[in-house]
Short mmCIF file of C-alpha atoms in Angstrom, two decimals:
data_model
loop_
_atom_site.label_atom_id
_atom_site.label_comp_id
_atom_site.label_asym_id
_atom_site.label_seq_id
_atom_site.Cartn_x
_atom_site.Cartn_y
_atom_site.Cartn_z
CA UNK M 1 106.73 83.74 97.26
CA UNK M 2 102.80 83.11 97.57
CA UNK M 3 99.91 85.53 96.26
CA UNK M 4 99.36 87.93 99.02
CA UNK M 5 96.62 90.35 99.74
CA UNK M 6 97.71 93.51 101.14
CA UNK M 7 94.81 94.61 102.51
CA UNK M 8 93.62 91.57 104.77
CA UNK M 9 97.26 91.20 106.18
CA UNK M 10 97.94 94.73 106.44
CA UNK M 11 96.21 97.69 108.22
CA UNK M 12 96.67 100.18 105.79
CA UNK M 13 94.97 103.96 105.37
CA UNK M 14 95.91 106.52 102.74
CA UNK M 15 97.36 109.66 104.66
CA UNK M 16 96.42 111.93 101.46
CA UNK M 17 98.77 114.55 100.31
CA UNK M 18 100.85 116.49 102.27
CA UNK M 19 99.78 120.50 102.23
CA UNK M 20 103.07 122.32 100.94
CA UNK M 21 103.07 125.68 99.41
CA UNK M 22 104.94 125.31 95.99
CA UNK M 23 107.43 128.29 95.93
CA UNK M 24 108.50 127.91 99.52
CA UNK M 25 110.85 124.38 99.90
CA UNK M 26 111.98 125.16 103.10
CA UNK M 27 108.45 125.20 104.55
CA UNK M 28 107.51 122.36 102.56
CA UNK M 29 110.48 120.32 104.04
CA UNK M 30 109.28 121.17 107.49
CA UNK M 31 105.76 119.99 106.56
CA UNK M 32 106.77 116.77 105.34
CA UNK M 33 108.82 116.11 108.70
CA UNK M 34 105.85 117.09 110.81
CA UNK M 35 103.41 114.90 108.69
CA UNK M 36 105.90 111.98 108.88
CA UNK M 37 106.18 112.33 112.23
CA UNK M 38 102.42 112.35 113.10
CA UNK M 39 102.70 108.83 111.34
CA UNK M 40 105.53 107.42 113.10
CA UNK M 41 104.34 108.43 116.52
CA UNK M 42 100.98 106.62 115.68
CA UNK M 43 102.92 103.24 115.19
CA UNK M 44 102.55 103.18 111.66
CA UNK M 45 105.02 102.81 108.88
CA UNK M 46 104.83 106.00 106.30
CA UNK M 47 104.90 105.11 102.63
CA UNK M 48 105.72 108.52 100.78
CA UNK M 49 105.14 108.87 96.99
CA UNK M 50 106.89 111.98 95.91
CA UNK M 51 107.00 114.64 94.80
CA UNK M 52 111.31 114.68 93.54
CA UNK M 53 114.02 113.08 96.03
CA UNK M 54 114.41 115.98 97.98
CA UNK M 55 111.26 114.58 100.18
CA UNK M 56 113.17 112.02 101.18
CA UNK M 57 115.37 114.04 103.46
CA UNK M 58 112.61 115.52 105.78
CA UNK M 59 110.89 111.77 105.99
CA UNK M 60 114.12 110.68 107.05
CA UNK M 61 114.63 112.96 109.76
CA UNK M 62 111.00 111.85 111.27
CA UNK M 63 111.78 108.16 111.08
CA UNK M 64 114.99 108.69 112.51
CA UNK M 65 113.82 110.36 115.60
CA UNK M 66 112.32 107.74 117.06
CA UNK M 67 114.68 105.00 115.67
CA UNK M 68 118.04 106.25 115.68
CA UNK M 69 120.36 105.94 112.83
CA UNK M 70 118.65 103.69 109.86
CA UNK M 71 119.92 101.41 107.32
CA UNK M 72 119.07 102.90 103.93
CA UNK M 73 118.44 100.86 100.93
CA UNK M 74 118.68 103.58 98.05
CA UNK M 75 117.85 102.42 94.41
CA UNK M 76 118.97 105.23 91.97
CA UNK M 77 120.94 106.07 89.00
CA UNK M 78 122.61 108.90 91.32
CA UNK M 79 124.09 108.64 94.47
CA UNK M 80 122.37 111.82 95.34
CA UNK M 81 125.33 113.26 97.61
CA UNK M 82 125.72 116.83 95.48
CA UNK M 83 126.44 119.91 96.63
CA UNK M 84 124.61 122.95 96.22
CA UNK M 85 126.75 123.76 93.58
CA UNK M 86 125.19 121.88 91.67
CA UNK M 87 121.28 123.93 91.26
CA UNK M 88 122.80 126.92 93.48
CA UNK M 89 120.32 124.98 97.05
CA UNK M 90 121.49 122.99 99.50
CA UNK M 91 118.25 120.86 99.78
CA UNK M 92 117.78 119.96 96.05
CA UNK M 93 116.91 116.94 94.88
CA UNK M 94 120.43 115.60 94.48
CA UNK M 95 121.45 115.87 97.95
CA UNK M 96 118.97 113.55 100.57
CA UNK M 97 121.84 111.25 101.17
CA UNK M 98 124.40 113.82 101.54
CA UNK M 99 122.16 115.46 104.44
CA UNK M 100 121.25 112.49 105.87
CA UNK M 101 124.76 111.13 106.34
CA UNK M 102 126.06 113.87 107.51
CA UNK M 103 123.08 114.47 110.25
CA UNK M 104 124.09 111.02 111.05
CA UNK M 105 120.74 109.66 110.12
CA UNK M 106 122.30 106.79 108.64
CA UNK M 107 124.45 103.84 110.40
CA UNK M 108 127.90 103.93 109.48
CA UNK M 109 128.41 101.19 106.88
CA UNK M 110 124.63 100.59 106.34
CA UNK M 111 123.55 102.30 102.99
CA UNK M 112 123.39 100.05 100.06
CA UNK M 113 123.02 102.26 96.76
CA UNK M 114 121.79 100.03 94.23
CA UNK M 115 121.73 100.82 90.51
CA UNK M 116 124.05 103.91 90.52
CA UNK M 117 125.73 104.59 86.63
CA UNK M 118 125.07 108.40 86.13
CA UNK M 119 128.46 110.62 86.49
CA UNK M 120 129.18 112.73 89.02
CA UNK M 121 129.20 116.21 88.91
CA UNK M 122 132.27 116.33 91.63
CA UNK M 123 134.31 113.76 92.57
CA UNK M 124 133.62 114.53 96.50
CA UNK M 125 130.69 113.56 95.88
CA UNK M 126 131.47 109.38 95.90
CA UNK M 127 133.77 110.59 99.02
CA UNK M 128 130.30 111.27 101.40
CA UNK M 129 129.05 108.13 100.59
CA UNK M 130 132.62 106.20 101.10
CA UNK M 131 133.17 108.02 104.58
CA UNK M 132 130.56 106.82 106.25
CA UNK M 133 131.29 102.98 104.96
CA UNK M 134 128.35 102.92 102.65
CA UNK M 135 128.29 99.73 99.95
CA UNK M 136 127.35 100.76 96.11
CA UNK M 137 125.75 98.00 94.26
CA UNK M 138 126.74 99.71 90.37
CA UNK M 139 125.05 98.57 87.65
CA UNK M 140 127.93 96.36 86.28
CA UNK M 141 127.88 94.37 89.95
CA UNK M 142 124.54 93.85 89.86
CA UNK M 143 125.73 92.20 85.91
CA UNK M 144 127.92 90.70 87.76
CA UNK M 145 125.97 88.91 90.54
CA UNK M 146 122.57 89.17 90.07
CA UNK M 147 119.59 90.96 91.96
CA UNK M 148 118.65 87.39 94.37
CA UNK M 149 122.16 87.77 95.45
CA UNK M 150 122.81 91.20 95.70
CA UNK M 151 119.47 91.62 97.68
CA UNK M 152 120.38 88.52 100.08
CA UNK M 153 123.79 90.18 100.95
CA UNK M 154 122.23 93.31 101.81
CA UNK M 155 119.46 91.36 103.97
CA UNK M 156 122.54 90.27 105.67
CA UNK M 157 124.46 93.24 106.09
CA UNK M 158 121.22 95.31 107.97
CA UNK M 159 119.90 92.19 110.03
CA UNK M 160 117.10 93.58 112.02
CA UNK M 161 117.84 97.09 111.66
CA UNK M 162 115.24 99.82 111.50
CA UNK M 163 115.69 100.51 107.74
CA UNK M 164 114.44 102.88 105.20
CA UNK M 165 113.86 101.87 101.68
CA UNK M 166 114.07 104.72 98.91
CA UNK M 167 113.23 104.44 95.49
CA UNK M 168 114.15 106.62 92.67
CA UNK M 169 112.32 105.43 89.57
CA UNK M 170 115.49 106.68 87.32
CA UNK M 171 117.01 103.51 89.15
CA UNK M 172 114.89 101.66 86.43
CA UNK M 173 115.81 102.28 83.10
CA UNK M 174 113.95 104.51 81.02
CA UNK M 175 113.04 101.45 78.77
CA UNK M 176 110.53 100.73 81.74
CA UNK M 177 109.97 103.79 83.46
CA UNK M 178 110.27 106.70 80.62
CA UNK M 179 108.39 109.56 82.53
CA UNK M 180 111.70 110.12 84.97
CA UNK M 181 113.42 113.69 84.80
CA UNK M 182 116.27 111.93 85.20
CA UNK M 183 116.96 109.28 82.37
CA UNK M 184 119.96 107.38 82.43
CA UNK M 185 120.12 104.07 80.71
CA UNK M 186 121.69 100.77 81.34
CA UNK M 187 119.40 101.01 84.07
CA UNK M 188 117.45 98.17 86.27
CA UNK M 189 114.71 96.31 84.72
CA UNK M 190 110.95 96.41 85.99
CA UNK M 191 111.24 92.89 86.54
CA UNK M 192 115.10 93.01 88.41
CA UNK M 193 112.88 95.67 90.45
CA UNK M 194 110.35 94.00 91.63
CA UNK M 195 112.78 90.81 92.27
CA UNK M 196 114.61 93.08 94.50
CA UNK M 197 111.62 94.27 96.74
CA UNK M 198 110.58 90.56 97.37
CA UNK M 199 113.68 89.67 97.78
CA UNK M 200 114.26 92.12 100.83
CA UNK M 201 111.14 90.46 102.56
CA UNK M 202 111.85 89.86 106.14
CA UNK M 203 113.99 93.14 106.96
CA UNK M 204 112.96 95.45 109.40
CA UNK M 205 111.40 98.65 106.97
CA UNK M 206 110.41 101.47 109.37
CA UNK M 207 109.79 103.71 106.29
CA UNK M 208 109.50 103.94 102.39
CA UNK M 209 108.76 106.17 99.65
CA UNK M 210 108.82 106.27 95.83
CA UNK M 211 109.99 109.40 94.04
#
């Protein structure tokens, strides 16, 4: 890779935040779809930074309407499938993946969840993921193989998909990213990270966020 600035390659404008009322998720969900939408329909590609995981859900649903089922990469220490057993909603922010697999907003066999080591709350909830053919990248793989190879089998797997790229900053261990909610160690390293984003230059990302 080469030095690149952003901002002469890239046409890039900050959207600003997203108006939500704070007590009121279901309205804020249907905000953040709208929003996202606006963005998509403009050509653009939206770049959330959350705000918990539960935003990526509603982005989801936006990029998906106009491209159809996405590949997901998902970099987290959870695989974010729960039940709303688990904080007594559906839409918390353990659940994106669940709802987006089972709205079919996700390819069959095209979610990579990188960096998963937390433990489940319910075993059914590795079973959502497994259905719908998805591929988990664990911690001990990634040992295993390395992020330059993990990332280039992925890059293969999607070809030119449209694909959405989600990033949970527990992913990272809390050595490198200690303000999480969520802290899990044993998790990625800011460097393995940042390795992994360059190395998934060249697929086709139709949407993003941070959380």
């Amino acid at each position: 890779w080469f030095p690149l600035d952003v901002f002469r390659t890239v046409r890039v404008a900050d959207g600003g935040n997203v108006a939500v009322p704070p007590f009121h998720p279901s309205v804020a969900r249907q905000a953040i779809e709208e929003e996202v939408s606006a963005i998509v329909a403009a050509g653009a590609v939206p770049f959330l930074i959350g705000g918990d995981h539960s935003i990526a859900y509603p982005a989801m649903r936006a990029v998906a309407k106009k491209h159809g089922p996405l590949a997901v990469v998902h970099l987290d220490a959870h695989l974010d499938t729960s039940g709303p057993e688990v904080w007594g909603d559906p839409f918390h922010h353990g659940a994106p993946l669940r709802h987006a697999i089972t709205e079919n907003l996700v390819a069959r066999g095209a979610l990579h969840q990188i960096g998963v080591r937390a433990t489940w709350g319910h075993p059914e909830e590795g079973s959502v993921a497994a259905s719908h053919d998805a591929r988990l990248w664990d911690v001990d793989t990634i040992e295993d193989l390395g992020i330059v190879e993990i990332a280039a089998r992925i890059r293969e797997s999607i070809g030119n998909r449209p694909t959405y790229v989600t990033l949970d900053v527990d992913g990272i261990d809390p050595a490198f990213a200690p303000g999480t909610g969520t802290p899990v160690p044993g998790g990625l390293s800011a460097r393995e990270t940042i390795r992994l984003i360059r190395e998934l230059a060249g697929i086709r990302i139709v949407g993003m966020d941070v959380v």
